[in-house]
JSON list of C-alpha atoms in Angstrom, two decimals:
[
{"chain": "A", "resi": 146, "resn": "MET", "atom": "CA", "xyz": [-29.91, -23.49, -21.94]},
{"chain": "A", "resi": 147, "resn": "ASP", "atom": "CA", "xyz": [-29.24, -19.88, -20.08]},
{"chain": "A", "resi": 148, "resn": "THR", "atom": "CA", "xyz": [-26.64, -20.03, -17.23]},
{"chain": "A", "resi": 149, "resn": "TYR", "atom": "CA", "xyz": [-24.92, -17.86, -14.77]},
{"chain": "A", "resi": 150, "resn": "PRO", "atom": "CA", "xyz": [-22.77, -15.78, -15.15]},
{"chain": "A", "resi": 151, "resn": "ARG", "atom": "CA", "xyz": [-23.39, -15.72, -19.08]},
{"chain": "A", "resi": 152, "resn": "ILE", "atom": "CA", "xyz": [-27.06, -14.21, -18.68]},
{"chain": "A", "resi": 153, "resn": "CYS", "atom": "CA", "xyz": [-25.60, -11.51, -16.25]},
{"chain": "A", "resi": 154, "resn": "HIS", "atom": "CA", "xyz": [-22.82, -10.83, -18.77]},
{"chain": "A", "resi": 155, "resn": "GLU", "atom": "CA", "xyz": [-25.40, -10.63, -21.60]},
{"chain": "A", "resi": 156, "resn": "VAL", "atom": "CA", "xyz": [-27.24, -7.71, -19.63]},
{"chain": "A", "resi": 157, "resn": "GLY", "atom": "CA", "xyz": [-24.20, -5.89, -18.74]},
{"chain": "A", "resi": 158, "resn": "LEU", "atom": "CA", "xyz": [-23.42, -7.26, -15.27]},
{"chain": "A", "resi": 159, "resn": "ASP", "atom": "CA", "xyz": [-20.32, -8.63, -13.82]},
{"chain": "A", "resi": 160, "resn": "CYS", "atom": "CA", "xyz": [-19.95, -10.71, -10.69]},
{"chain": "A", "resi": 161, "resn": "GLU", "atom": "CA", "xyz": [-17.66, -8.42, -8.72]},
{"chain": "A", "resi": 162, "resn": "SER", "atom": "CA", "xyz": [-19.96, -5.08, -9.37]},
{"chain": "A", "resi": 163, "resn": "CYS", "atom": "CA", "xyz": [-23.14, -7.18, -8.89]},
{"chain": "A", "resi": 164, "resn": "THR", "atom": "CA", "xyz": [-22.28, -8.61, -5.53]},
{"chain": "A", "resi": 165, "resn": "GLU", "atom": "CA", "xyz": [-20.53, -5.21, -4.32]},
{"chain": "A", "resi": 166, "resn": "SER", "atom": "CA", "xyz": [-23.91, -3.15, -5.40]},
{"chain": "A", "resi": 167, "resn": "THR", "atom": "CA", "xyz": [-26.15, -5.44, -3.42]},
{"chain": "A", "resi": 168, "resn": "ALA", "atom": "CA", "xyz": [-23.75, -5.58, -0.36]},
{"chain": "A", "resi": 169, "resn": "ARG", "atom": "CA", "xyz": [-23.68, -1.92, -0.27]},
{"chain": "A", "resi": 170, "resn": "ASN", "atom": "CA", "xyz": [-27.65, -1.53, -0.43]},
{"chain": "A", "resi": 171, "resn": "LEU", "atom": "CA", "xyz": [-27.68, -4.33, 2.13]},
{"chain": "A", "resi": 172, "resn": "ALA", "atom": "CA", "xyz": [-25.40, -2.34, 4.48]},
{"chain": "A", "resi": 173, "resn": "LYS", "atom": "CA", "xyz": [-27.62, 0.76, 4.46]},
{"chain": "A", "resi": 174, "resn": "ILE", "atom": "CA", "xyz": [-30.72, -1.10, 5.41]},
{"chain": "A", "resi": 175, "resn": "CYS", "atom": "CA", "xyz": [-29.16, -3.71, 7.59]},
{"chain": "A", "resi": 176, "resn": "LYS", "atom": "CA", "xyz": [-26.78, -2.32, 9.86]},
{"chain": "A", "resi": 177, "resn": "GLY", "atom": "CA", "xyz": [-24.36, -4.07, 12.15]},
{"chain": "A", "resi": 178, "resn": "LEU", "atom": "CA", "xyz": [-24.51, -7.75, 10.49]},
{"chain": "A", "resi": 179, "resn": "LYS", "atom": "CA", "xyz": [-21.63, -9.98, 11.60]},
{"chain": "A", "resi": 180, "resn": "GLY", "atom": "CA", "xyz": [-19.99, -12.76, 9.86]},
{"chain": "A", "resi": 181, "resn": "LYS", "atom": "CA", "xyz": [-22.12, -15.91, 9.70]},
{"chain": "A", "resi": 182, "resn": "MET", "atom": "CA", "xyz": [-25.22, -13.53, 9.03]},
{"chain": "A", "resi": 183, "resn": "ILE", "atom": "CA", "xyz": [-23.64, -11.89, 5.97]},
{"chain": "A", "resi": 184, "resn": "GLY", "atom": "CA", "xyz": [-22.89, -15.30, 4.72]},
{"chain": "A", "resi": 185, "resn": "GLN", "atom": "CA", "xyz": [-26.58, -16.42, 5.13]},
{"chain": "A", "resi": 186, "resn": "LEU", "atom": "CA", "xyz": [-27.89, -13.58, 3.62]},
{"chain": "A", "resi": 187, "resn": "PHE", "atom": "CA", "xyz": [-25.27, -14.13, 0.66]},
{"chain": "A", "resi": 188, "resn": "VAL", "atom": "CA", "xyz": [-26.73, -17.62, 0.01]},
{"chain": "A", "resi": 189, "resn": "GLN", "atom": "CA", "xyz": [-30.48, -16.38, 0.28]},
{"chain": "A", "resi": 190, "resn": "ILE", "atom": "CA", "xyz": [-29.68, -13.53, -2.25]},
{"chain": "A", "resi": 191, "resn": "TYR", "atom": "CA", "xyz": [-27.71, -15.51, -4.49]},
{"chain": "A", "resi": 192, "resn": "THR", "atom": "CA", "xyz": [-29.19, -19.08, -4.91]},
{"chain": "A", "resi": 193, "resn": "ASP", "atom": "CA", "xyz": [-27.34, -20.20, -8.08]},
{"chain": "A", "resi": 194, "resn": "PRO", "atom": "CA", "xyz": [-23.99, -22.22, -7.40]},
{"chain": "A", "resi": 195, "resn": "ALA", "atom": "CA", "xyz": [-22.18, -20.31, -10.01]},
{"chain": "A", "resi": 196, "resn": "CYS", "atom": "CA", "xyz": [-22.33, -17.12, -7.68]},
{"chain": "A", "resi": 197, "resn": "ALA", "atom": "CA", "xyz": [-21.03, -18.62, -4.78]},
{"chain": "A", "resi": 198, "resn": "LYS", "atom": "CA", "xyz": [-17.40, -17.88, -5.52]},
{"chain": "A", "resi": 199, "resn": "MET", "atom": "CA", "xyz": [-18.13, -14.31, -4.91]},
{"chain": "A", "resi": 200, "resn": "HIS", "atom": "CA", "xyz": [-18.90, -14.89, -1.06]},
{"chain": "A", "resi": 201, "resn": "VAL", "atom": "CA", "xyz": [-15.87, -13.60, 0.16]},
{"chain": "A", "resi": 202, "resn": "HIS", "atom": "CA", "xyz": [-16.09, -10.49, -2.07]},
{"chain": "A", "resi": 203, "resn": "PHE", "atom": "CA", "xyz": [-19.58, -9.59, -0.76]},
{"chain": "A", "resi": 204, "resn": "GLY", "atom": "CA", "xyz": [-18.52, -9.87, 2.58]},
{"chain": "A", "resi": 205, "resn": "GLU", "atom": "CA", "xyz": [-15.78, -7.62, 2.24]},
{"chain": "A", "resi": 206, "resn": "ALA", "atom": "CA", "xyz": [-17.76, -5.01, 0.28]},
{"chain": "A", "resi": 207, "resn": "TYR", "atom": "CA", "xyz": [-20.47, -5.19, 3.12]},
{"chain": "A", "resi": 208, "resn": "ILE", "atom": "CA", "xyz": [-18.23, -4.60, 6.07]},
{"chain": "A", "resi": 209, "resn": "GLU", "atom": "CA", "xyz": [-16.24, -1.89, 3.83]},
{"chain": "A", "resi": 210, "resn": "ALA", "atom": "CA", "xyz": [-19.55, -0.10, 3.17]},
{"chain": "A", "resi": 211, "resn": "SER", "atom": "CA", "xyz": [-20.64, -0.33, 7.00]},
{"chain": "A", "resi": 212, "resn": "GLU", "atom": "CA", "xyz": [-17.77, 1.48, 7.86]},
{"chain": "A", "resi": 213, "resn": "GLU", "atom": "CA", "xyz": [-18.25, 4.36, 5.56]},
{"chain": "A", "resi": 214, "resn": "VAL", "atom": "CA", "xyz": [-21.52, 5.28, 6.90]},
{"chain": "A", "resi": 215, "resn": "PRO", "atom": "CA", "xyz": [-20.29, 6.40, 10.17]},
{"chain": "A", "resi": 216, "resn": "ARG", "atom": "CA", "xyz": [-17.57, 8.37, 8.50]},
{"chain": "A", "resi": 217, "resn": "LYS", "atom": "CA", "xyz": [-20.01, 10.06, 6.32]},
{"chain": "A", "resi": 218, "resn": "MET", "atom": "CA", "xyz": [-22.05, 10.79, 9.38]},
{"chain": "A", "resi": 219, "resn": "VAL", "atom": "CA", "xyz": [-18.95, 12.14, 11.13]},
{"chain": "A", "resi": 220, "resn": "ALA", "atom": "CA", "xyz": [-17.73, 14.39, 8.34]},
{"chain": "A", "resi": 221, "resn": "SER", "atom": "CA", "xyz": [-21.21, 15.75, 7.97]},
{"chain": "A", "resi": 222, "resn": "ALA", "atom": "CA", "xyz": [-21.27, 16.63, 11.64]},
{"chain": "A", "resi": 223, "resn": "GLU", "atom": "CA", "xyz": [-17.73, 18.24, 11.48]},
{"chain": "A", "resi": 224, "resn": "ARG", "atom": "CA", "xyz": [-18.86, 20.53, 8.58]},
{"chain": "A", "resi": 225, "resn": "HIS", "atom": "CA", "xyz": [-22.00, 21.41, 10.39]},
{"chain": "A", "resi": 226, "resn": "ARG", "atom": "CA", "xyz": [-19.98, 22.52, 13.45]},
{"chain": "A", "resi": 227, "resn": "ALA", "atom": "CA", "xyz": [-17.80, 24.42, 11.15]},
{"chain": "A", "resi": 228, "resn": "ILE", "atom": "CA", "xyz": [-20.31, 26.18, 9.46]},
{"chain": "A", "resi": 229, "resn": "ALA", "atom": "CA", "xyz": [-21.85, 27.06, 12.84]},
{"chain": "A", "resi": 230, "resn": "ALA", "atom": "CA", "xyz": [-18.31, 28.39, 14.20]},
{"chain": "A", "resi": 231, "resn": "VAL", "atom": "CA", "xyz": [-18.23, 30.77, 11.28]},
{"chain": "A", "resi": 232, "resn": "ALA", "atom": "CA", "xyz": [-21.64, 32.02, 11.65]}
]
């Protein structure tokens, strides 16, 4: 019988990169989620009990990705201002 995480490993996935990738994508489309909501989405996405150990990693990755978006926007705006100042 196939079980998690063995079937994930067979297709080249590991728990850390899987949950981190999902959390980053979630942060792109669902901005501003807080603690309990992040946790609720985790258990809806990762329904297998074997994935439960990645709950904290998923939350940390979501928060980190959420903080990166504004930084990128600020950096982009600063570049635009610098280009405009030179022109």
